[in-house]
PDB file of C-alpha atoms in Angstrom:
ATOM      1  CA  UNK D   1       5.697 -60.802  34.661  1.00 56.00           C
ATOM      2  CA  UNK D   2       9.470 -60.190  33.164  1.00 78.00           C
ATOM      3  CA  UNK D   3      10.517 -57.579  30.950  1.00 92.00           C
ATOM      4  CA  UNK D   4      11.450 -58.695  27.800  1.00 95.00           C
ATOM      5  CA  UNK D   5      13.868 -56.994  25.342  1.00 97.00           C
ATOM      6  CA  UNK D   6      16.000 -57.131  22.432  1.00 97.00           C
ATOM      7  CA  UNK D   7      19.505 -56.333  22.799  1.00 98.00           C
ATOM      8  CA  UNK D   8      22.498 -55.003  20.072  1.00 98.00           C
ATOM      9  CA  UNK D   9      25.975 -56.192  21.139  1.00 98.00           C
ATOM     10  CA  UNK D  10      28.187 -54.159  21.214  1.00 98.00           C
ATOM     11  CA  UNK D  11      31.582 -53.862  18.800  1.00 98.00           C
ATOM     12  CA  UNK D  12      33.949 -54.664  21.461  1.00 96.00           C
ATOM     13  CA  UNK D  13      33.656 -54.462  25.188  1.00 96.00           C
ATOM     14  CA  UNK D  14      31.197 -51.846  25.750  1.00 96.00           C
ATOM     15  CA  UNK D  15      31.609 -49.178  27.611  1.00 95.00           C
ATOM     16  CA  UNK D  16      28.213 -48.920  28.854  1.00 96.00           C
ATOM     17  CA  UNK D  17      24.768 -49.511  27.697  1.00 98.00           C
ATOM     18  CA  UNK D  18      21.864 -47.507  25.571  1.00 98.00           C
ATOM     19  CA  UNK D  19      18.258 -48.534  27.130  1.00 98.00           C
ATOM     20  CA  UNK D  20      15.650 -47.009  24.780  1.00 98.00           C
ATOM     21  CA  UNK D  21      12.358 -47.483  25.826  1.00 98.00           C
ATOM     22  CA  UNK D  22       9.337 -47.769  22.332  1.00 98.00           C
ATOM     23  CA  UNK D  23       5.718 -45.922  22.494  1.00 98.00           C
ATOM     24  CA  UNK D  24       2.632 -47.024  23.067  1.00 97.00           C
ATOM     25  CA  UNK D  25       1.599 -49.927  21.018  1.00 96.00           C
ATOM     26  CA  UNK D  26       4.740 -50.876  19.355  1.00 97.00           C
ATOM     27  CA  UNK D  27       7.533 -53.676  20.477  1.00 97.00           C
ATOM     28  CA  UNK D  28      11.081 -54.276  21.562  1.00 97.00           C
ATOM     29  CA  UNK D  29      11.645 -54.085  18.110  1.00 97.00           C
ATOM     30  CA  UNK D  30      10.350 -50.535  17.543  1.00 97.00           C
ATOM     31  CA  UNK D  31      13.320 -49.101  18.366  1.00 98.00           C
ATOM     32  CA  UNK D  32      16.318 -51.364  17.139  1.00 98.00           C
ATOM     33  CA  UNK D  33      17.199 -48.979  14.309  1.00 97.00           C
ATOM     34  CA  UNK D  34      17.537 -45.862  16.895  1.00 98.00           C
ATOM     35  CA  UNK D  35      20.414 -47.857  18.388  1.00 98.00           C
ATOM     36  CA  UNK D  36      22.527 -47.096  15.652  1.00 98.00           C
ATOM     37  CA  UNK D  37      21.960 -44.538  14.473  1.00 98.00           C
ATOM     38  CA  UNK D  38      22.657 -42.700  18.248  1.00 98.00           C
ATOM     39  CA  UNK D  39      25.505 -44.730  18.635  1.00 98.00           C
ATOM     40  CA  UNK D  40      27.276 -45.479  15.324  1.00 98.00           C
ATOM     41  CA  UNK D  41      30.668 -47.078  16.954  1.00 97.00           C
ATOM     42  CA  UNK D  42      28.786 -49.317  18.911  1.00 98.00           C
ATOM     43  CA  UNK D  43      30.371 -48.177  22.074  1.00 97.00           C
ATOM     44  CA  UNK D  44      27.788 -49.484  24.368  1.00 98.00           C
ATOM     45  CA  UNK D  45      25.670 -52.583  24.412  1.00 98.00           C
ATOM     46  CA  UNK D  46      21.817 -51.456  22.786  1.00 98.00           C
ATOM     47  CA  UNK D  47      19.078 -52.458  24.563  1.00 98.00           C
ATOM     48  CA  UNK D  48      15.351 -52.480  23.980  1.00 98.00           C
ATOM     49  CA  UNK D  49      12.478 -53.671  26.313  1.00 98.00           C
ATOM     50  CA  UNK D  50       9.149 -54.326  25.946  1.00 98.00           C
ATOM     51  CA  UNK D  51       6.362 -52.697  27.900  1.00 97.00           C
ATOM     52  CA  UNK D  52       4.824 -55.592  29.990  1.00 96.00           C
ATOM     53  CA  UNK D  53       1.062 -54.982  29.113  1.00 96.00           C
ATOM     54  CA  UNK D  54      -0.967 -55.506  26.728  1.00 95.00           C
ATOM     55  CA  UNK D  55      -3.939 -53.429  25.897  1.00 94.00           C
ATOM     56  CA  UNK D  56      -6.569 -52.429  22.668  1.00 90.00           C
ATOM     57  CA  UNK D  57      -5.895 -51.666  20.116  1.00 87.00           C
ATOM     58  CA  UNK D  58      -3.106 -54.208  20.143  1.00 93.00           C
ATOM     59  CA  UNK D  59       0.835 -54.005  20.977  1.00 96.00           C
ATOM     60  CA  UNK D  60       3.418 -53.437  24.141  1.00 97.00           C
ATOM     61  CA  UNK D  61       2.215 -50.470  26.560  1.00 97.00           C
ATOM     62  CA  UNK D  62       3.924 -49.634  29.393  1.00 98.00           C
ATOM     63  CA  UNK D  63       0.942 -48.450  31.433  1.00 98.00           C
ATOM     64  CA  UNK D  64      -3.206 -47.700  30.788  1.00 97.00           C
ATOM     65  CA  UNK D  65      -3.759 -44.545  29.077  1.00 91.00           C
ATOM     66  CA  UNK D  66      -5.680 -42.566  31.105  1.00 89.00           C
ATOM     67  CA  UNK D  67      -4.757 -38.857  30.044  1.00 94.00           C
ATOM     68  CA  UNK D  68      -2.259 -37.135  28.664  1.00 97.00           C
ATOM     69  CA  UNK D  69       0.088 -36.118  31.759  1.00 98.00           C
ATOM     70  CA  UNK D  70      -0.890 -38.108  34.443  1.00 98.00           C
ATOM     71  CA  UNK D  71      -0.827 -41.655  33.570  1.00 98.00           C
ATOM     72  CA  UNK D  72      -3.062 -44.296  35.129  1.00 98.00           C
ATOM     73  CA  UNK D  73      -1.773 -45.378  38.555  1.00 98.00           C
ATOM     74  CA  UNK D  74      -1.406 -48.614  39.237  1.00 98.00           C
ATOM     75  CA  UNK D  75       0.012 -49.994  36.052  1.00 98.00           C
ATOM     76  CA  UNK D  76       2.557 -46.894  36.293  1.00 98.00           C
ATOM     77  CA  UNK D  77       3.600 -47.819  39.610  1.00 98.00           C
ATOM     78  CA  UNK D  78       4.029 -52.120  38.417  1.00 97.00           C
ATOM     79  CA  UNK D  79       5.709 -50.930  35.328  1.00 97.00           C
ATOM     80  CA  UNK D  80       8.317 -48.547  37.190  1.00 98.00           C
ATOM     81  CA  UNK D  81       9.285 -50.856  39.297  1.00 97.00           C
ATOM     82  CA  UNK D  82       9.689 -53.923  37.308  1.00 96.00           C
ATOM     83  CA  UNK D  83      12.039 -51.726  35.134  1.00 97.00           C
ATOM     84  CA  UNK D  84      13.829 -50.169  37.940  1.00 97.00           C
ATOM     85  CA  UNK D  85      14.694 -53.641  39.260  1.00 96.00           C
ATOM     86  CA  UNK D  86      15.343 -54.455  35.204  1.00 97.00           C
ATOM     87  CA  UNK D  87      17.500 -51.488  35.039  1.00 97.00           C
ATOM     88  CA  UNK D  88      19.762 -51.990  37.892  1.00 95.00           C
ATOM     89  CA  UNK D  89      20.411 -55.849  36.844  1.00 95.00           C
ATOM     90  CA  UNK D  90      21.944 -54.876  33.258  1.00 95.00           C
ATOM     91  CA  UNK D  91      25.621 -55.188  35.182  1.00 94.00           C
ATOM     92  CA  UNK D  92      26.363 -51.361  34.817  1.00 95.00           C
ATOM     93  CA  UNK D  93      26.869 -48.857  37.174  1.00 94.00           C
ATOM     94  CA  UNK D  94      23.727 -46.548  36.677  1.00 95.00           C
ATOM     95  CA  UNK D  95      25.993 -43.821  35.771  1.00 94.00           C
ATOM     96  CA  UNK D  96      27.033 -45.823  32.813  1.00 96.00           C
ATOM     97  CA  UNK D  97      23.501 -46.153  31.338  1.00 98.00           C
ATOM     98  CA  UNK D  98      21.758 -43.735  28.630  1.00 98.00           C
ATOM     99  CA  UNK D  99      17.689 -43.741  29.064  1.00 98.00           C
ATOM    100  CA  UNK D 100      15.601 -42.499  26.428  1.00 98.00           C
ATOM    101  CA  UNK D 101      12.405 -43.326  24.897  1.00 98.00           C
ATOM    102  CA  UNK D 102       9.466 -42.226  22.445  1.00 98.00           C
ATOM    103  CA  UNK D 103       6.182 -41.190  23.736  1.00 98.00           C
ATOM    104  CA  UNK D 104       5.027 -43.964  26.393  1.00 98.00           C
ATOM    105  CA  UNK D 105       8.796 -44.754  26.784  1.00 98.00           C
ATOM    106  CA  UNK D 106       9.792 -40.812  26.894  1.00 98.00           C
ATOM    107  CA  UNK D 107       7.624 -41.157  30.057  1.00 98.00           C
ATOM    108  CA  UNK D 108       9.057 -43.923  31.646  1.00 98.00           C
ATOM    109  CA  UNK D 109      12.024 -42.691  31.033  1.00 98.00           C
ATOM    110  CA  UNK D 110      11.479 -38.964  32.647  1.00 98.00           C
ATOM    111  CA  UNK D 111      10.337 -41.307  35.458  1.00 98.00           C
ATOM    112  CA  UNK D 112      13.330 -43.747  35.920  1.00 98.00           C
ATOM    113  CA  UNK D 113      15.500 -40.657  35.749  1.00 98.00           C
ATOM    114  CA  UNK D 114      13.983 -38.407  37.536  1.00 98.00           C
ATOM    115  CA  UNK D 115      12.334 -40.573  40.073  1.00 98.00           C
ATOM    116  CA  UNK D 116      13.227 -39.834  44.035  1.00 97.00           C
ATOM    117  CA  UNK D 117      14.893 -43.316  45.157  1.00 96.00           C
ATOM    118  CA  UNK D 118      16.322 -43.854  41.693  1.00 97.00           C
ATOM    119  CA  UNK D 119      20.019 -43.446  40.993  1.00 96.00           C
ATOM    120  CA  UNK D 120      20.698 -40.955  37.808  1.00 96.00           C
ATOM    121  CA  UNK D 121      21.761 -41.938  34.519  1.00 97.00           C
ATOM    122  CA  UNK D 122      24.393 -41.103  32.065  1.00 97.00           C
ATOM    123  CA  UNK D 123      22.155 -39.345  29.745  1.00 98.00           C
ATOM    124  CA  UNK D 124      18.141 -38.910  29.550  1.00 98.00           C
ATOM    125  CA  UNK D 125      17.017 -38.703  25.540  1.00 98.00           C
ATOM    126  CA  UNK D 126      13.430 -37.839  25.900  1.00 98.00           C
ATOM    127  CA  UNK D 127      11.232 -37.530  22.793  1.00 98.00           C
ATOM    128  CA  UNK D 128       7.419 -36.312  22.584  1.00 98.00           C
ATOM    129  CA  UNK D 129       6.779 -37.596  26.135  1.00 98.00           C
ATOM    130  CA  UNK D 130       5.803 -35.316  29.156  1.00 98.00           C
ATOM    131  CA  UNK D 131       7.511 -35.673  32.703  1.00 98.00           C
ATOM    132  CA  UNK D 132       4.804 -37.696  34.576  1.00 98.00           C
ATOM    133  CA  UNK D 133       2.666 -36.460  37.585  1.00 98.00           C
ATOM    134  CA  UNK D 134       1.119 -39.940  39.286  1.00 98.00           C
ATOM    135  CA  UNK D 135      -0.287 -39.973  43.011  1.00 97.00           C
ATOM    136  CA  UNK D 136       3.141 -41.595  45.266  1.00 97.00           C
ATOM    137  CA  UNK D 137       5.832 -40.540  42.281  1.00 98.00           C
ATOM    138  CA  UNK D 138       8.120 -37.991  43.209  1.00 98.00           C
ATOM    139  CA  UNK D 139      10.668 -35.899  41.561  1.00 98.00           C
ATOM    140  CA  UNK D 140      14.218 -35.298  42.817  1.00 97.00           C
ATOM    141  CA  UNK D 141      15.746 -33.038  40.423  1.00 98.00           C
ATOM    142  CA  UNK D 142      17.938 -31.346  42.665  1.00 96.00           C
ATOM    143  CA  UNK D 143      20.466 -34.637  42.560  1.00 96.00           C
ATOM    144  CA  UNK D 144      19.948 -34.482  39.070  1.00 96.00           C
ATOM    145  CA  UNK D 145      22.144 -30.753  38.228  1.00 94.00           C
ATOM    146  CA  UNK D 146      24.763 -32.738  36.425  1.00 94.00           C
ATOM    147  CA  UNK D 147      22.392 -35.250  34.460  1.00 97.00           C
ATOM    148  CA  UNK D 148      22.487 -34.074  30.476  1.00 97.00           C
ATOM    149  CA  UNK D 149      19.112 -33.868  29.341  1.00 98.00           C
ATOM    150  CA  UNK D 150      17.962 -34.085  25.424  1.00 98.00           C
ATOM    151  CA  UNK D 151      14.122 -33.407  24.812  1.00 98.00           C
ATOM    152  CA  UNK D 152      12.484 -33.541  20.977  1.00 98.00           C
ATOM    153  CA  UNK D 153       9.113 -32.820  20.547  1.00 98.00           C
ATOM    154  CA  UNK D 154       7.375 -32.547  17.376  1.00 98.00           C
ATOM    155  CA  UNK D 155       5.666 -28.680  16.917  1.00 98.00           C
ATOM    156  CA  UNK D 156       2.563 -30.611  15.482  1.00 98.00           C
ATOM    157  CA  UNK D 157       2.394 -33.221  17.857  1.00 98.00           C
ATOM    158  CA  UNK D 158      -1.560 -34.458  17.925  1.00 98.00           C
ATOM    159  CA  UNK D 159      -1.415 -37.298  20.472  1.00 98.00           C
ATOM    160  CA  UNK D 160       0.997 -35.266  23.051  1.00 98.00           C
ATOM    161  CA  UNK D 161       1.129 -31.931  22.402  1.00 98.00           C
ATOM    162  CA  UNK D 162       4.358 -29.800  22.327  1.00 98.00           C
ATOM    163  CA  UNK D 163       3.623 -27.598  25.499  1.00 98.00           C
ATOM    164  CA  UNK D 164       4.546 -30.816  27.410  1.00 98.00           C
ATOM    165  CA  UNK D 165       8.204 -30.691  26.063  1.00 98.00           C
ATOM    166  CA  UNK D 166       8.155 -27.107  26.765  1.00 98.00           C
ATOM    167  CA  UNK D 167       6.733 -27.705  29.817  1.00 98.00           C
ATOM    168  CA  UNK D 168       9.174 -30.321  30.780  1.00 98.00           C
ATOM    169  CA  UNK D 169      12.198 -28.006  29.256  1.00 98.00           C
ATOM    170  CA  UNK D 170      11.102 -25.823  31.597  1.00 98.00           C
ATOM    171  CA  UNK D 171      11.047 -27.283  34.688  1.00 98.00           C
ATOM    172  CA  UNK D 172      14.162 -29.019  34.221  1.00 98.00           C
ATOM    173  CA  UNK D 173      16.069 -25.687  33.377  1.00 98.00           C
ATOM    174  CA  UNK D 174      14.612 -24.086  36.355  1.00 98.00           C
ATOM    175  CA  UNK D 175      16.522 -26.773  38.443  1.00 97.00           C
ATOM    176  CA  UNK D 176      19.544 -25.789  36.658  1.00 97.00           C
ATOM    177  CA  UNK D 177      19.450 -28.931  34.896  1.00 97.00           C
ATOM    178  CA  UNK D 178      21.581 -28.489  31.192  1.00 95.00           C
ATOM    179  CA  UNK D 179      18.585 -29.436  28.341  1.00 98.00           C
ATOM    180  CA  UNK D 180      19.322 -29.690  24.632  1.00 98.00           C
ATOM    181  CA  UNK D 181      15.798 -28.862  23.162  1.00 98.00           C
ATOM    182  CA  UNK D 182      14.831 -29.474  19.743  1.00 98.00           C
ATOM    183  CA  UNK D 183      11.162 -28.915  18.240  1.00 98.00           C
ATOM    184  CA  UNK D 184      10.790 -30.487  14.719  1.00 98.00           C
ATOM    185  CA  UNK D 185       7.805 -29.254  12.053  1.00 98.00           C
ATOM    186  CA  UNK D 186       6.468 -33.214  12.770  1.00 98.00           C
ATOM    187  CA  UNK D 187       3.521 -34.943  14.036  1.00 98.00           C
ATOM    188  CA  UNK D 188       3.768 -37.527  16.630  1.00 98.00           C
ATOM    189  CA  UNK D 189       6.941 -38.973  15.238  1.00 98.00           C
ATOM    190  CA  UNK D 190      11.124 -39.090  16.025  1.00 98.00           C
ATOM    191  CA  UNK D 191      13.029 -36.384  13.329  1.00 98.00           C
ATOM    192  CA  UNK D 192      16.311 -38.087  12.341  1.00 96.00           C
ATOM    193  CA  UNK D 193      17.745 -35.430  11.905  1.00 97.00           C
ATOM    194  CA  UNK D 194      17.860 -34.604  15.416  1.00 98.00           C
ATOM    195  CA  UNK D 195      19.079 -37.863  15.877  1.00 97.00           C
ATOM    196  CA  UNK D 196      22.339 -37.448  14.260  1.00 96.00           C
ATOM    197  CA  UNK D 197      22.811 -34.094  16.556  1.00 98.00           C
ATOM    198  CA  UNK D 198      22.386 -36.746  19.494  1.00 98.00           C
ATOM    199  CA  UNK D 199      24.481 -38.967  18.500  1.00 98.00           C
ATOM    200  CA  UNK D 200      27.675 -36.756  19.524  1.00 98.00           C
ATOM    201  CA  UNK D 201      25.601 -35.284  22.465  1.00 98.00           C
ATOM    202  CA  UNK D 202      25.585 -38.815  23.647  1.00 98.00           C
ATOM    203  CA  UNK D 203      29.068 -39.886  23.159  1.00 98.00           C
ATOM    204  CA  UNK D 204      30.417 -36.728  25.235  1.00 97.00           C
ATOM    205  CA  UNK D 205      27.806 -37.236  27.660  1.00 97.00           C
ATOM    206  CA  UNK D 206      29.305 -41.285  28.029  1.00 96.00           C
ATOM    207  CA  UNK D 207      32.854 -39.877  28.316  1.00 94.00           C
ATOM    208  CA  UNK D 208      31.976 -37.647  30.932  1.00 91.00           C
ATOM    209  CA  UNK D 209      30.176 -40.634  32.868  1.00 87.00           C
ATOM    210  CA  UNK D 210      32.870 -42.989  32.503  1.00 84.00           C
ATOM    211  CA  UNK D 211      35.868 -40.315  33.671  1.00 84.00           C
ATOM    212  CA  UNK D 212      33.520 -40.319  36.836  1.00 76.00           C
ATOM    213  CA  UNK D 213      32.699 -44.068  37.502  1.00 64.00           C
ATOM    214  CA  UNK D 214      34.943 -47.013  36.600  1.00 58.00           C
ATOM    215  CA  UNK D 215      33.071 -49.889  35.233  1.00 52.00           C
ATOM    216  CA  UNK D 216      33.043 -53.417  36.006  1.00 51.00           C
ATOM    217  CA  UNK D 217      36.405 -55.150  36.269  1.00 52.00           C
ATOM    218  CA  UNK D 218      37.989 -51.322  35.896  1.00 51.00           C
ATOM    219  CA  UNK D 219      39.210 -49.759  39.831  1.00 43.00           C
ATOM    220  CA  UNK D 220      38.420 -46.322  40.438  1.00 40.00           C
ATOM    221  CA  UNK D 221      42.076 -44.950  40.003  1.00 38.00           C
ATOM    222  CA  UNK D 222      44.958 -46.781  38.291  1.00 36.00           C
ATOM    223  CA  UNK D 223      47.563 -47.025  41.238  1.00 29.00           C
ATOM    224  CA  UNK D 224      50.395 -45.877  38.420  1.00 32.00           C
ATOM    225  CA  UNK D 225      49.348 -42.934  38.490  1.00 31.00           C
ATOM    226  CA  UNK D 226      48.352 -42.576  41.945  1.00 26.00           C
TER     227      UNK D 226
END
């Protein structure tokens, strides 16, 4: 089973790539628009995957809801590592990749970035997920004090409530890990307005990864000035 996903070039040679990962029961179409609208100079090449399963009522999933927090298992497990493997053959240095996702995808996201064995990202853009406790998953936040961190959570939110983006705020903060927080008056749903307040979050946090790793083709120092 491959991932499959939609991708947004970029407007010249991009200086890195923006994976953003859709919600439970939607597509790699889902969130297309979000690719913009976060990155507006088209900077980076704009990805979007699709969650390998397929479960009722219908759409892309990228594991079996089983309850809120602590997703089902096995399908977690398949899922996070087909995307790991996904991840690390875009042709970027993991330090020049942005994660983020919505709900399902905030998940996987929290997990990819998070994850012990996984290298961090530029930026993590989490919105109304929860960080994920599953049975063999591991955090390893203390490698992660320099990884910028945006969570949105909607203060109505029925289907995951906002104490898990508090909760996940939290815990990342206690690790002295830098979180931009935002709670919108929403439901289960992304506020575009905090959007456009990522979308300058997210170009700082880019040139901050890319005075740190070269990318490919680029050296690590220019010998002139060496």
């Amino acid at each position: 089973m491959t991932i499959e996903a939609r991708t947004r070039p970029a407007a010249g040679e991009p200086e890195g790539a923006l994976v953003l990962l859709h919600g439970r029961g939607a597509d790699e179409l889902d969130l297309v628009p979000l690719l913009d609208l976060l990155d507006p100079r088209r900077k980076l090449l704009g990805v979007t995957p699709r969650g390998p399963f397929s479960f009722p009522p219908g759409g892309a999933h990228w594991y079996a809801l089983r309850e809120v927090g602590y997703p089902d298992p096995p399908t977690f497990h398949d899922t996070y590592g087909r995307l790991g493997e996904w991840l690390d053959g875009l042709g970027f240095p993991p330090e020049r990749i942005a994660l983020g996702g919505f709900s399902q995808g905030s998940v996987m996201s929290y997990a990819l970035s998070l994850g012990h064995g996984r290298p961090s990202p530029a930026a993590l853009i989490a919105l109304s997920g929860f960080i994920p406790t599953v049975p063999g998953f591991e955090l390893d936040l203390e490698s992660r004090r320099e990884l910028p961190v945006a969570i949105g959570h909607g203060a109505f939110d029925p289907v995951i409530g906002v104490e898990w983006g508090r909760r996940a705020k939290a815990t990342l903060e206690a690790a002295a890990i830098d979180v931009l927080y935002r709670e919108s008056p929403l439901p289960h749903a992304i506020d575009p307005h905090y959007l456009h307040v990522l979308a300058p979050w997210l170009d700082d946090a880019m040139a901050r990864a890319r005075s740190r790793t070269p990318a490919p083709g680029e050296s690590a120092a220019d010998p002139a000035s060496s």
